[in-house]
Amino acid sequence: MDLQQHLKKYAELILKVGLNVLPGDKLIIRLDEYGLPLAREIARQAYALGAHDIYLAFADDQITLARYLLAPEEAFGTRPAFFAEFMEAAYLDNYHFLALNAPNPELLRDADPRRISNWNRVLSKANEQVARYSMENRIKWCIACLPSPAWAKAVFPALGEDEAVAALWQKIFEATRVTMPDPVAAWQAHEVQLKRRVNFLNEQAFEKLLYRGPGTDLEVCLPEGHVWMGGSSRIPRGDVFMPNIPTEEVFSMPHAYKVNGLLQATMPLSTSGRLIEGMRFVFKDGAVVDFDASSSREILEDLLNTDEGARRLGEVALVGDDSPISRTGLLFKNTLFDENASCHFALGKAYSESHVRGNEMTAEEKRAAGMNDSLIHVDFMVGGPQLEVVGVKADGARVTLLRSGNWVV
Ligand code: ZN
Ligand code: ZN
């Protein structure tokens, strides 16, 4: 594999399909040291496409970890408002957001879980207003990943660090179609297929979905007015962009108060720098009434206790088990990849675009419509080769959507 050549194609994909950078656009790129070679390639191509400015939001894992381990308790009480105000001012000035994530799945393993969940709550609260710019697609935004040595070693423990990073790059390029002759064209074809599924599901307007698989026997009602989405999104002035690279899912919102049965996660969840394994839930009237996990149970408990909506579902997503990501055969231990290899749900906030009137409704109307609200939105995986998903219409008619993990429609 020629890393440099693939990096160029990856950068082109991120700019042309992910962000759809147009002349006059400006970018905020969040990155760490591992993202610099890719960010430099992105910068060269972005300016050549007519971008006016790139602002770097730089972070470092070790400095983040030092804060959790060594900073005094008071340091975690408040987040100054100017961070969010800065972002909001930038967004209003035609800046768009690119996150180049080099995740470190177990960075915070030794940090105090209370401190992690408290700080997450403070951050979510401080960012509540500005987060709407991306949640409601008022700006173009894109999340793409690259290997950190720690992530690569977590995925390929038997390899040395450099080999592990190279191996993970290769898998990322396969999963994102960068190894194909024309990745931009491949993504345009992929987008057409996603939109076809979206249209089918919206025409069917299922009343509920039935899930059956190992440890899973779940009924998920879909509220009236729910909208399936997938692939690209659109900002108000009309530009189309792809928020996630990769993305293989079509998704909507479950009814926050009408989910019942048993649900067993099929992959570990990496959140807040910890890995939660073996998650199981019991749902009654939309809420998690019982749960367990074979590791990091206390992180899961904190997550569920974030607020009232953290115990309810805000997203239902369907993904075939034969996506390019599944075909890599790899557990990436990273949500962006693993969620796109697998059907999943999210605990917490529903995307407002998942409801026909999501961007206009008041909080009270959203609640009445069955649309969940929370400070969190955390995806977890339920797919796999044994999952069956059946759609049920209002007249009782049944349509099998996925069998043995794969699309049948
Ligand atoms: Zn999703
Ligand atoms: Zn999600």
XYZ file of C-alpha atoms and ligand atoms in Angstrom:
411
model
C 0.000 0.000 0.000
C 1.234 3.464 -0.874
C 0.240 5.461 2.213
C 0.901 8.851 0.650
C -1.217 8.057 -2.393
C -4.073 6.750 -0.268
C -3.865 9.759 2.078
C -4.363 12.036 -0.936
C -7.437 10.079 -2.025
C -8.777 10.022 1.542
C -8.303 13.801 1.808
C -10.076 14.293 -1.517
C -12.965 12.106 -0.358
C -13.287 14.034 2.910
C -13.298 17.391 1.107
C -15.450 16.582 -1.927
C -17.926 14.108 -0.440
C -17.626 14.675 3.332
C -17.570 18.456 3.627
C -18.315 19.411 0.028
C -15.990 22.391 0.366
C -16.990 25.235 -1.962
C -15.123 28.452 -2.791
C -15.320 30.857 0.141
C -15.900 28.165 2.777
C -13.734 28.157 5.893
C -12.873 25.195 8.069
C -12.303 24.372 11.685
C -10.309 21.145 11.877
C -10.073 19.323 15.188
C -7.031 17.069 15.317
C -4.133 15.785 17.360
C -0.504 15.061 16.496
C -1.377 11.927 14.511
C -3.757 13.867 12.296
C -1.184 16.384 11.071
C -0.039 14.615 7.868
C -3.667 14.124 6.779
C -4.640 17.657 7.848
C -1.777 19.124 5.806
C -2.929 17.187 2.748
C -6.501 18.341 3.400
C -5.334 21.946 3.746
C -3.477 21.897 0.418
C -6.491 20.455 -1.398
C -9.019 22.664 0.442
C -7.244 25.883 -0.511
C -6.935 24.639 -4.082
C -10.719 24.133 -4.039
C -11.190 27.746 -2.957
C -11.362 27.536 0.852
C -10.525 30.844 2.528
C -9.215 29.784 5.918
C -8.486 26.788 8.140
C -8.501 27.087 11.911
C -6.908 24.219 13.835
C -8.394 23.071 17.139
C -5.520 21.036 18.501
C -5.823 18.487 21.296
C -3.499 15.963 22.855
C -4.475 12.737 24.594
C -1.691 12.832 27.155
C -2.579 16.381 28.186
C -6.249 15.426 28.410
C -5.319 12.451 30.583
C -3.052 14.581 32.811
C -5.977 16.885 33.501
C -8.224 14.014 34.591
C -5.528 12.510 36.809
C -3.885 15.591 38.298
C -6.069 18.698 38.090
C -7.938 19.783 41.223
C -11.617 18.913 41.616
C -12.733 22.530 41.045
C -11.257 22.398 37.539
C -14.159 20.147 36.522
C -17.002 22.325 37.811
C -17.514 24.773 34.946
C -16.680 25.292 31.288
C -16.145 28.973 30.359
C -18.799 30.174 27.933
C -16.345 31.662 25.442
C -15.418 28.282 23.949
C -18.948 27.721 22.696
C -19.324 31.404 21.789
C -16.172 31.200 19.689
C -17.511 28.196 17.774
C -20.890 29.828 17.288
C -19.290 33.020 15.930
C -17.192 30.935 13.542
C -20.218 28.960 12.316
C -22.069 32.217 11.647
C -19.045 33.304 9.566
C -19.198 30.349 7.107
C -16.805 28.084 9.015
C -17.588 24.378 8.782
C -16.385 21.620 11.047
C -14.111 18.667 10.380
C -13.094 16.258 13.137
C -10.075 14.084 12.385
C -10.358 11.575 15.171
C -7.429 9.409 16.202
C -9.194 7.621 19.031
C -7.496 6.088 22.006
C -10.163 3.615 23.223
C -8.855 3.202 26.746
C -7.159 6.540 27.351
C -9.101 7.233 30.527
C -8.960 3.735 31.996
C -7.295 4.980 35.179
C -9.294 8.183 35.517
C -12.060 8.538 38.093
C -15.348 7.579 36.364
C -17.285 10.200 38.410
C -14.946 12.867 37.181
C -15.420 11.685 33.591
C -19.200 11.659 33.757
C -19.377 14.980 35.651
C -17.155 16.645 33.109
C -19.117 15.148 30.209
C -22.256 16.631 31.755
C -20.618 20.061 32.175
C -19.371 19.968 28.574
C -22.717 18.852 27.155
C -24.468 21.616 29.061
C -21.947 24.261 27.929
C -22.209 23.093 24.305
C -25.968 22.585 24.252
C -26.636 25.688 22.145
C -23.697 25.389 19.744
C -24.209 21.643 19.264
C -27.464 22.487 17.490
C -25.489 23.874 14.546
C -24.367 20.354 13.678
C -27.373 18.447 15.087
C -29.672 20.582 12.902
C -27.288 20.730 9.912
C -26.973 24.499 9.894
C -23.290 23.985 8.988
C -21.445 21.359 6.987
C -19.644 18.966 9.298
C -17.780 15.720 8.879
C -16.168 13.183 11.163
C -13.398 10.981 9.778
C -10.940 8.771 11.613
C -7.293 7.893 11.447
C -5.144 5.521 13.502
C -3.516 6.523 16.742
C -0.811 4.074 17.866
C -2.975 3.155 20.876
C -6.038 2.465 18.724
C -3.963 0.446 16.238
C -2.467 -1.638 19.057
C -5.914 -2.226 20.563
C -7.126 -3.563 17.201
C -3.922 -5.468 16.318
C -2.378 -6.436 19.672
C -0.005 -8.988 18.108
C 1.697 -6.445 15.829
C 4.407 -3.933 16.614
C 3.278 -0.309 16.777
C 4.311 0.757 13.254
C 2.930 -2.420 11.678
C -0.311 -2.033 13.640
C -0.744 1.567 12.452
C -0.083 0.527 8.829
C -2.533 -2.384 9.152
C -5.236 -0.147 10.597
C -4.723 2.453 7.861
C -5.228 -0.315 5.313
C -8.515 -1.376 6.981
C -9.704 2.241 7.208
C -9.007 2.723 3.504
C -10.931 -0.476 2.676
C -13.850 0.460 4.926
C -14.089 3.954 3.401
C -13.778 2.743 -0.239
C -10.484 4.631 -0.641
C -8.908 1.461 -2.085
C -11.384 1.578 -4.980
C -10.201 3.122 -8.265
C -12.422 6.218 -7.924
C -13.532 6.641 -4.298
C -15.565 9.797 -4.987
C -17.574 8.010 -7.705
C -17.949 4.929 -5.469
C -19.415 7.146 -2.752
C -21.816 8.780 -5.182
C -23.123 5.313 -6.128
C -23.286 4.334 -2.448
C -25.272 7.498 -1.711
C -27.836 6.543 -4.382
C -28.319 3.129 -2.771
C -28.705 4.596 0.719
C -31.291 7.076 -0.527
C -33.210 4.219 -2.204
C -33.475 2.399 1.149
C -34.444 5.636 2.864
C -37.236 6.231 0.343
C -38.494 2.662 0.679
C -38.680 2.884 4.477
C -40.370 6.289 4.343
C -42.969 4.997 1.871
C -43.702 1.973 4.060
C -44.156 4.166 7.179
C -43.836 1.204 9.517
C -45.601 1.424 12.859
C -43.040 -0.749 14.556
C -39.944 -2.884 14.056
C -39.444 -6.316 15.593
C -35.896 -7.412 16.410
C -34.913 -11.011 16.989
C -31.372 -12.256 17.588
C -29.178 -13.795 20.286
C -30.358 -12.268 23.585
C -32.600 -9.856 21.707
C -36.372 -9.924 21.437
C -37.488 -6.355 21.096
C -40.442 -4.352 19.836
C -39.575 -0.813 18.748
C -42.456 1.500 17.873
C -41.799 4.317 15.426
C -43.720 7.513 16.146
C -46.055 9.094 13.641
C -44.068 11.586 11.579
C -40.770 9.717 11.918
C -38.412 10.188 8.972
C -35.708 7.786 7.800
C -32.454 9.390 6.771
C -29.142 8.156 5.481
C -26.119 9.249 3.541
C -25.882 12.922 2.808
C -27.473 15.829 4.635
C -28.143 19.360 3.431
C -27.588 22.785 4.974
C -30.232 25.509 4.606
C -28.481 27.204 1.667
C -28.565 23.876 -0.180
C -25.062 22.392 -0.026
C -25.111 18.618 0.353
C -22.530 17.020 2.662
C -21.750 13.619 4.200
C -21.525 13.965 8.002
C -19.754 10.670 8.595
C -17.082 8.855 6.616
C -17.728 5.977 6.608
C -21.511 5.803 6.776
C -23.588 2.757 5.847
C -26.658 3.311 7.996
C -30.208 4.408 7.415
C -31.674 5.741 10.633
C -34.709 7.238 12.291
C -36.107 7.755 15.781
C -37.803 5.149 17.947
C -40.778 6.177 20.062
C -39.229 7.312 23.348
C -42.067 5.687 25.357
C -42.856 2.617 23.270
C -39.926 0.207 23.267
C -40.375 -3.135 25.031
C -38.368 -6.312 25.482
C -34.816 -7.583 25.684
C -31.830 -6.117 23.924
C -28.300 -7.488 23.894
C -25.437 -5.469 22.415
C -23.321 -7.449 19.969
C -20.130 -5.388 20.223
C -18.305 -3.568 22.995
C -18.904 0.155 23.319
C -15.980 2.526 23.615
C -17.118 5.656 25.404
C -15.432 8.244 27.591
C -12.100 6.486 27.136
C -13.449 3.205 28.516
C -14.599 -0.030 26.928
C -17.993 -1.365 28.042
C -18.459 -5.028 27.133
C -21.391 -7.449 27.248
C -24.186 -4.880 27.574
C -27.735 -6.145 28.135
C -30.894 -4.117 28.612
C -34.502 -4.693 29.554
C -36.870 -2.042 28.159
C -40.334 -1.249 29.435
C -42.430 1.565 27.967
C -39.315 2.990 26.344
C -37.099 3.108 29.429
C -34.228 0.859 30.478
C -35.586 -0.781 33.629
C -32.751 -3.280 34.060
C -29.266 -3.592 32.598
C -25.926 -5.305 32.997
C -22.451 -5.329 31.470
C -19.549 -7.724 31.856
C -17.016 -4.865 32.113
C -17.155 -1.147 33.001
C -20.700 -1.577 34.322
C -20.288 1.582 36.438
C -19.577 3.660 33.307
C -22.761 2.343 31.751
C -24.674 3.106 34.944
C -23.353 6.694 35.003
C -24.264 7.076 31.368
C -27.835 5.885 31.981
C -28.104 8.239 34.958
C -27.036 11.334 32.993
C -30.655 12.510 32.818
C -34.161 11.195 32.224
C -33.678 10.766 28.472
C -30.404 8.853 28.841
C -32.411 5.709 29.637
C -34.427 5.941 26.438
C -33.600 5.461 22.766
C -33.098 8.380 20.379
C -31.960 6.555 17.268
C -32.717 3.331 15.438
C -30.338 2.453 12.595
C -30.293 -0.379 10.075
C -27.068 -1.593 8.470
C -26.503 -4.719 6.409
C -23.960 -7.203 7.706
C -22.310 -7.164 4.245
C -21.112 -3.529 4.306
C -17.451 -2.882 3.336
C -16.780 -2.363 7.025
C -18.216 -5.749 8.009
C -16.272 -7.301 5.151
C -12.995 -6.140 6.702
C -13.901 -8.719 9.377
C -12.478 -6.416 12.002
C -13.830 -5.182 15.311
C -12.580 -1.591 15.106
C -13.369 -0.832 18.778
C -14.543 2.538 17.532
C -18.154 3.635 17.214
C -17.886 5.396 13.846
C -16.698 2.184 12.221
C -18.444 -0.449 14.291
C -21.841 1.286 14.159
C -21.582 1.277 10.378
C -20.873 -2.435 10.338
C -23.948 -3.192 12.374
C -27.529 -2.327 13.163
C -27.544 -0.091 16.190
C -29.500 2.091 18.552
C -28.496 5.207 20.424
C -29.308 6.027 24.007
C -30.290 9.675 24.426
C -31.162 12.540 22.147
C -32.982 12.012 18.859
C -31.847 13.967 15.816
C -34.428 16.622 15.072
C -34.301 15.717 11.376
C -35.672 12.279 12.321
C -39.131 13.849 12.595
C -40.960 15.786 9.861
C -41.402 18.753 12.170
C -38.327 18.144 14.334
C -36.776 21.543 13.727
C -39.950 23.480 14.551
C -41.420 21.676 17.554
C -41.123 22.993 21.100
C -39.662 20.730 23.781
C -43.199 19.915 24.925
C -44.362 19.031 21.413
C -41.307 16.825 20.914
C -42.070 14.950 24.090
C -45.691 14.485 23.005
C -44.490 13.205 19.614
C -42.330 10.552 21.308
C -39.057 12.258 20.434
C -36.382 11.661 23.048
C -34.242 14.412 24.526
C -31.053 14.095 26.567
C -27.603 15.565 26.951
C -26.163 12.316 25.581
C -26.374 10.488 22.264
C -24.438 7.217 22.489
C -24.654 4.529 19.814
C -24.342 0.829 20.598
C -24.446 -2.162 18.311
C -27.076 -4.904 18.022
C -26.465 -6.312 14.554
C -24.682 -9.431 13.411
C -25.207 -12.444 11.194
C -28.134 -13.768 13.277
C -30.274 -10.643 13.461
C -33.715 -10.529 11.926
C -35.654 -7.265 11.625
C -39.292 -7.199 10.569
C -41.311 -4.050 9.843
C -44.979 -4.019 10.843
C -47.421 -1.614 9.206
C -50.485 -0.044 10.821
C -52.748 -2.674 9.160
C -50.604 -5.478 10.614
C -48.830 -6.342 7.337
C -45.287 -7.582 7.906
C -42.210 -6.972 5.768
C -38.915 -8.693 6.540
C -36.207 -6.052 6.246
C -33.118 -7.937 7.371
C -32.558 -11.673 7.537
C -29.329 -13.304 8.775
C -28.110 -9.745 9.281
C -28.545 -8.666 5.661
C -31.028 -6.541 3.730
C -33.686 -8.503 1.910
C -35.494 -5.473 0.439
Zn -26.269 5.843 13.781
Zn -26.000 7.892 16.487
